[in-house]
Amino acid sequence: MYPSDRIMRDYLCWRQADCHINNMYNTCFWMLVQKGGMTEKEAEKRLKVSKRATQKDPGASHVRRRAGADGGTLSRDKNELLFSEYGINYNAIEDIFKKGSVVIRDRELIDVVDKAGKSSKRSRGVVRTLHCDIIKDAFWNSHPEILRGKLTGAQRKEERARQREVELAAEASAAAAISKDAER
């Protein structure tokens, strides 16, 4: 039995969230070691909230609330550490590091010239590597075939319309280039 579309999407989104959590932790960790002069043990301790402290001290509930998914500090605390101590805006770090890589099979239009020399457009599959947010709906709405494999009739119609827009844009661009050349 194969997983449902929902389970597959949730799994992939979880992997991206995990990528973000690990990258943020490692970015902080290595900044503390390489630029902050801490040992690896000291950096690990700085990024971890003591579980014993929250269990022994009932007044330490604020510490428990601040614990992140990695059992340590929250993302906002790590963001603050990077910015205030090292001048790094984590949000400005390239998406490849924060979001990881997603490899998809996409379609692209190519120019084809037949034996008679007539030019036309054809659609072909192409593998693309993306570094984008797959947690939000926009990605899945743009690539419904990833989960479903095949497109519904309405999605095929949308895809044909999108391909036609690309064709028209390519034709307009070619016409503009010809016109520009003719002016010269």
PDB file of C-alpha atoms in Angstrom:
ATOM      1  CA  MET A   1       0.000   0.000   0.000  1.00  0.00           C
ATOM      2  CA  TYR A   2       1.324   3.424  -0.967  1.00  0.00           C
ATOM      3  CA  PRO A   3       1.060   6.534   1.205  1.00  0.00           C
ATOM      4  CA  SER A   4      -1.720   8.993   0.463  1.00  0.00           C
ATOM      5  CA  ASP A   5      -0.989  12.338  -1.205  1.00  0.00           C
ATOM      6  CA  ARG A   6      -1.502  14.054   2.161  1.00  0.00           C
ATOM      7  CA  ILE A   7       0.989  11.790   3.936  1.00  0.00           C
ATOM      8  CA  MET A   8       3.556  12.232   1.155  1.00  0.00           C
ATOM      9  CA  ARG A   9       3.179  16.018   1.186  1.00  0.00           C
ATOM     10  CA  ASP A  10       3.390  16.156   4.985  1.00  0.00           C
ATOM     11  CA  TYR A  11       6.529  14.024   4.909  1.00  0.00           C
ATOM     12  CA  LEU A  12       8.258  16.231   2.328  1.00  0.00           C
ATOM     13  CA  CYS A  13       7.250  19.386   4.218  1.00  0.00           C
ATOM     14  CA  TRP A  14       8.576  17.890   7.451  1.00  0.00           C
ATOM     15  CA  ARG A  15      11.910  17.157   5.739  1.00  0.00           C
ATOM     16  CA  GLN A  16      12.135  20.794   4.628  1.00  0.00           C
ATOM     17  CA  ALA A  17      11.317  22.045   8.129  1.00  0.00           C
ATOM     18  CA  ASP A  18      13.964  19.671   9.479  1.00  0.00           C
ATOM     19  CA  CYS A  19      16.478  21.085   6.981  1.00  0.00           C
ATOM     20  CA  HIS A  20      15.750  24.589   8.285  1.00  0.00           C
ATOM     21  CA  ILE A  21      16.052  23.563  11.946  1.00  0.00           C
ATOM     22  CA  ASN A  22      19.338  21.729  11.349  1.00  0.00           C
ATOM     23  CA  ASN A  23      20.830  24.529   9.259  1.00  0.00           C
ATOM     24  CA  MET A  24      19.921  27.194  11.798  1.00  0.00           C
ATOM     25  CA  TYR A  25      21.366  25.145  14.659  1.00  0.00           C
ATOM     26  CA  ASN A  26      24.571  24.386  12.728  1.00  0.00           C
ATOM     27  CA  THR A  27      24.966  28.001  11.620  1.00  0.00           C
ATOM     28  CA  CYS A  28      24.739  29.145  15.254  1.00  0.00           C
ATOM     29  CA  PHE A  29      26.917  26.312  16.513  1.00  0.00           C
ATOM     30  CA  TRP A  30      29.772  26.974  14.097  1.00  0.00           C
ATOM     31  CA  MET A  31      29.584  30.749  14.587  1.00  0.00           C
ATOM     32  CA  LEU A  32      29.977  30.216  18.330  1.00  0.00           C
ATOM     33  CA  VAL A  33      32.954  27.900  17.737  1.00  0.00           C
ATOM     34  CA  GLN A  34      34.712  29.623  14.837  1.00  0.00           C
ATOM     35  CA  LYS A  35      34.009  33.288  15.582  1.00  0.00           C
ATOM     36  CA  GLY A  36      32.988  33.165  19.234  1.00  0.00           C
ATOM     37  CA  GLY A  37      35.987  31.169  20.402  1.00  0.00           C
ATOM     38  CA  MET A  38      33.890  28.561  22.220  1.00  0.00           C
ATOM     39  CA  THR A  39      34.699  24.888  22.344  1.00  0.00           C
ATOM     40  CA  GLU A  40      32.222  22.543  20.698  1.00  0.00           C
ATOM     41  CA  LYS A  41      30.936  21.487  24.140  1.00  0.00           C
ATOM     42  CA  GLU A  42      30.458  25.120  25.198  1.00  0.00           C
ATOM     43  CA  ALA A  43      28.592  25.939  21.991  1.00  0.00           C
ATOM     44  CA  GLU A  44      26.362  22.892  22.400  1.00  0.00           C
ATOM     45  CA  LYS A  45      25.613  23.879  25.993  1.00  0.00           C
ATOM     46  CA  ARG A  46      24.801  27.463  24.970  1.00  0.00           C
ATOM     47  CA  LEU A  47      22.291  26.229  22.404  1.00  0.00           C
ATOM     48  CA  LYS A  48      20.630  23.734  24.724  1.00  0.00           C
ATOM     49  CA  VAL A  49      18.142  24.464  27.481  1.00  0.00           C
ATOM     50  CA  SER A  50      18.788  22.382  30.581  1.00  0.00           C
ATOM     51  CA  LYS A  51      15.923  19.944  30.996  1.00  0.00           C
ATOM     52  CA  ARG A  52      16.949  19.363  34.604  1.00  0.00           C
ATOM     53  CA  ALA A  53      16.511  23.053  35.404  1.00  0.00           C
ATOM     54  CA  THR A  54      12.930  23.016  34.154  1.00  0.00           C
ATOM     55  CA  GLN A  55      12.102  19.863  36.134  1.00  0.00           C
ATOM     56  CA  LYS A  56      13.638  21.059  39.449  1.00  0.00           C
ATOM     57  CA  ASP A  57      12.512  24.677  39.318  1.00  0.00           C
ATOM     58  CA  PRO A  58       8.735  25.162  39.000  1.00  0.00           C
ATOM     59  CA  GLY A  59       9.408  28.836  38.361  1.00  0.00           C
ATOM     60  CA  ALA A  60      11.367  27.905  35.252  1.00  0.00           C
ATOM     61  CA  SER A  61       8.257  27.346  33.122  1.00  0.00           C
ATOM     62  CA  HIS A  62       9.440  30.211  30.923  1.00  0.00           C
ATOM     63  CA  VAL A  63      12.478  28.074  30.061  1.00  0.00           C
ATOM     64  CA  ARG A  64      10.230  25.188  29.025  1.00  0.00           C
ATOM     65  CA  ARG A  65       8.194  27.465  26.754  1.00  0.00           C
ATOM     66  CA  ARG A  66      11.388  28.694  25.124  1.00  0.00           C
ATOM     67  CA  ALA A  67      12.616  25.207  24.263  1.00  0.00           C
ATOM     68  CA  GLY A  68      12.642  24.623  20.519  1.00  0.00           C
ATOM     69  CA  ALA A  69      11.975  21.560  18.377  1.00  0.00           C
ATOM     70  CA  ASP A  70      15.596  20.465  18.817  1.00  0.00           C
ATOM     71  CA  GLY A  71      15.173  20.426  22.606  1.00  0.00           C
ATOM     72  CA  GLY A  72      17.065  23.687  22.827  1.00  0.00           C
ATOM     73  CA  THR A  73      16.575  27.311  21.942  1.00  0.00           C
ATOM     74  CA  LEU A  74      13.815  28.602  19.689  1.00  0.00           C
ATOM     75  CA  SER A  75      14.407  29.885  16.170  1.00  0.00           C
ATOM     76  CA  ARG A  76      13.872  33.457  17.320  1.00  0.00           C
ATOM     77  CA  ASP A  77      16.611  33.022  19.934  1.00  0.00           C
ATOM     78  CA  LYS A  78      18.998  31.664  17.315  1.00  0.00           C
ATOM     79  CA  ASN A  79      18.064  34.498  14.938  1.00  0.00           C
ATOM     80  CA  GLU A  80      18.827  36.985  17.703  1.00  0.00           C
ATOM     81  CA  LEU A  81      22.143  35.296  18.525  1.00  0.00           C
ATOM     82  CA  LEU A  82      23.265  35.365  14.881  1.00  0.00           C
ATOM     83  CA  PHE A  83      22.235  38.971  14.353  1.00  0.00           C
ATOM     84  CA  SER A  84      23.272  40.556  17.645  1.00  0.00           C
ATOM     85  CA  GLU A  85      26.570  38.723  18.073  1.00  0.00           C
ATOM     86  CA  TYR A  86      27.700  38.139  14.481  1.00  0.00           C
ATOM     87  CA  GLY A  87      25.710  40.578  12.331  1.00  0.00           C
ATOM     88  CA  ILE A  88      24.136  37.739  10.343  1.00  0.00           C
ATOM     89  CA  ASN A  89      20.552  38.122   9.168  1.00  0.00           C
ATOM     90  CA  TYR A  90      19.491  34.476   8.882  1.00  0.00           C
ATOM     91  CA  ASN A  91      16.652  35.401   6.533  1.00  0.00           C
ATOM     92  CA  ALA A  92      19.247  36.701   4.053  1.00  0.00           C
ATOM     93  CA  ILE A  93      21.023  33.331   3.868  1.00  0.00           C
ATOM     94  CA  GLU A  94      20.488  31.591   0.511  1.00  0.00           C
ATOM     95  CA  ASP A  95      17.402  29.377   0.263  1.00  0.00           C
ATOM     96  CA  ILE A  96      19.481  26.336  -0.690  1.00  0.00           C
ATOM     97  CA  PHE A  97      20.745  26.254   2.904  1.00  0.00           C
ATOM     98  CA  LYS A  98      17.466  27.112   4.630  1.00  0.00           C
ATOM     99  CA  LYS A  99      15.105  25.092   2.444  1.00  0.00           C
ATOM    100  CA  GLY A 100      17.270  22.397   0.904  1.00  0.00           C
ATOM    101  CA  SER A 101      16.854  21.108  -2.637  1.00  0.00           C
ATOM    102  CA  VAL A 102      13.769  19.743  -4.349  1.00  0.00           C
ATOM    103  CA  VAL A 103      14.264  17.882  -7.617  1.00  0.00           C
ATOM    104  CA  ILE A 104      11.230  17.796  -9.914  1.00  0.00           C
ATOM    105  CA  ARG A 105      10.441  16.776 -13.463  1.00  0.00           C
ATOM    106  CA  ASP A 106       9.010  19.781 -15.273  1.00  0.00           C
ATOM    107  CA  ARG A 107       8.050  20.656 -18.850  1.00  0.00           C
ATOM    108  CA  GLU A 108       9.723  23.176 -21.125  1.00  0.00           C
ATOM    109  CA  LEU A 109       9.110  24.329 -24.675  1.00  0.00           C
ATOM    110  CA  ILE A 110      11.878  23.836 -27.191  1.00  0.00           C
ATOM    111  CA  ASP A 111      12.270  24.900 -30.806  1.00  0.00           C
ATOM    112  CA  VAL A 112      12.217  22.025 -33.273  1.00  0.00           C
ATOM    113  CA  VAL A 113      13.047  22.312 -36.964  1.00  0.00           C
ATOM    114  CA  ASP A 114      11.678  19.582 -39.228  1.00  0.00           C
ATOM    115  CA  LYS A 115      13.325  18.256 -42.401  1.00  0.00           C
ATOM    116  CA  ALA A 116      11.560  20.895 -44.496  1.00  0.00           C
ATOM    117  CA  GLY A 117      13.089  23.620 -42.338  1.00  0.00           C
ATOM    118  CA  LYS A 118       9.808  24.546 -40.641  1.00  0.00           C
ATOM    119  CA  SER A 119      10.206  25.635 -37.024  1.00  0.00           C
ATOM    120  CA  SER A 120       7.756  24.643 -34.297  1.00  0.00           C
ATOM    121  CA  LYS A 121       7.564  24.327 -30.524  1.00  0.00           C
ATOM    122  CA  ARG A 122       7.497  21.052 -28.622  1.00  0.00           C
ATOM    123  CA  SER A 123       7.164  20.281 -24.957  1.00  0.00           C
ATOM    124  CA  ARG A 124       9.742  18.035 -23.312  1.00  0.00           C
ATOM    125  CA  GLY A 125      10.480  16.842 -19.811  1.00  0.00           C
ATOM    126  CA  VAL A 126      13.353  18.435 -17.962  1.00  0.00           C
ATOM    127  CA  VAL A 127      14.740  17.804 -14.476  1.00  0.00           C
ATOM    128  CA  ARG A 128      14.929  20.931 -12.333  1.00  0.00           C
ATOM    129  CA  THR A 129      16.495  21.501  -8.936  1.00  0.00           C
ATOM    130  CA  LEU A 130      14.593  24.067  -6.889  1.00  0.00           C
ATOM    131  CA  HIS A 131      15.384  25.748  -3.582  1.00  0.00           C
ATOM    132  CA  CYS A 132      11.954  27.025  -2.649  1.00  0.00           C
ATOM    133  CA  ASP A 133       9.284  26.811   0.028  1.00  0.00           C
ATOM    134  CA  ILE A 134       7.364  23.551  -0.382  1.00  0.00           C
ATOM    135  CA  ILE A 135       5.457  23.943   2.864  1.00  0.00           C
ATOM    136  CA  LYS A 136       3.013  26.555   1.553  1.00  0.00           C
ATOM    137  CA  ASP A 137       0.267  25.734  -0.955  1.00  0.00           C
ATOM    138  CA  ALA A 138       1.766  27.833  -3.767  1.00  0.00           C
ATOM    139  CA  PHE A 139       4.376  25.182  -4.617  1.00  0.00           C
ATOM    140  CA  TRP A 140       1.853  22.342  -4.688  1.00  0.00           C
ATOM    141  CA  ASN A 141      -0.640  24.399  -6.686  1.00  0.00           C
ATOM    142  CA  SER A 142       2.092  25.123  -9.247  1.00  0.00           C
ATOM    143  CA  HIS A 143       3.144  21.461  -9.445  1.00  0.00           C
ATOM    144  CA  PRO A 144       0.026  19.315  -8.840  1.00  0.00           C
ATOM    145  CA  GLU A 145       1.438  16.465 -10.923  1.00  0.00           C
ATOM    146  CA  ILE A 146       4.071  15.722  -8.272  1.00  0.00           C
ATOM    147  CA  LEU A 147       1.569  14.075  -5.975  1.00  0.00           C
ATOM    148  CA  ARG A 148      -1.041  12.945  -8.458  1.00  0.00           C
ATOM    149  CA  GLY A 149       1.272  11.790 -11.215  1.00  0.00           C
ATOM    150  CA  LYS A 150      -1.303  12.664 -13.837  1.00  0.00           C
ATOM    151  CA  LEU A 151      -3.184  15.909 -14.231  1.00  0.00           C
ATOM    152  CA  THR A 152      -6.954  16.243 -14.083  1.00  0.00           C
ATOM    153  CA  GLY A 153      -8.794  17.599 -17.111  1.00  0.00           C
ATOM    154  CA  ALA A 154      -8.928  21.109 -15.619  1.00  0.00           C
ATOM    155  CA  GLN A 155      -5.233  20.965 -14.723  1.00  0.00           C
ATOM    156  CA  ARG A 156      -4.342  19.786 -18.250  1.00  0.00           C
ATOM    157  CA  LYS A 157      -6.341  22.732 -19.615  1.00  0.00           C
ATOM    158  CA  GLU A 158      -4.452  25.123 -17.296  1.00  0.00           C
ATOM    159  CA  GLU A 159      -1.144  23.547 -18.316  1.00  0.00           C
ATOM    160  CA  ARG A 160      -1.963  23.941 -22.027  1.00  0.00           C
ATOM    161  CA  ALA A 161      -2.924  27.586 -21.396  1.00  0.00           C
ATOM    162  CA  ARG A 162       0.340  28.156 -19.520  1.00  0.00           C
ATOM    163  CA  GLN A 163       2.317  26.518 -22.327  1.00  0.00           C
ATOM    164  CA  ARG A 164       0.447  28.638 -24.888  1.00  0.00           C
ATOM    165  CA  GLU A 165       1.380  31.782 -22.920  1.00  0.00           C
ATOM    166  CA  VAL A 166       5.023  30.705 -23.022  1.00  0.00           C
ATOM    167  CA  GLU A 167       4.748  30.071 -26.776  1.00  0.00           C
ATOM    168  CA  LEU A 168       3.151  33.482 -27.370  1.00  0.00           C
ATOM    169  CA  ALA A 169       5.813  35.201 -25.278  1.00  0.00           C
ATOM    170  CA  ALA A 170       8.546  33.386 -27.233  1.00  0.00           C
ATOM    171  CA  GLU A 171       6.925  34.348 -30.540  1.00  0.00           C
ATOM    172  CA  ALA A 172       6.581  37.979 -29.431  1.00  0.00           C
ATOM    173  CA  SER A 173      10.209  38.024 -28.350  1.00  0.00           C
ATOM    174  CA  ALA A 174      11.323  36.550 -31.676  1.00  0.00           C
ATOM    175  CA  ALA A 175       9.176  39.064 -33.594  1.00  0.00           C
ATOM    176  CA  ALA A 176      10.646  41.931 -31.575  1.00  0.00           C
ATOM    177  CA  ALA A 177      14.172  40.697 -32.310  1.00  0.00           C
ATOM    178  CA  ILE A 178      13.405  40.432 -36.039  1.00  0.00           C
ATOM    179  CA  SER A 179      11.861  43.903 -36.010  1.00  0.00           C
ATOM    180  CA  LYS A 180      14.890  45.310 -34.205  1.00  0.00           C
ATOM    181  CA  ASP A 181      17.231  43.650 -36.711  1.00  0.00           C
ATOM    182  CA  ALA A 182      15.169  45.034 -39.606  1.00  0.00           C
ATOM    183  CA  GLU A 183      15.500  48.565 -38.202  1.00  0.00           C
ATOM    184  CA  ARG A 184      19.284  48.278 -38.257  1.00  0.00           C
TER     185      ARG A 184
END
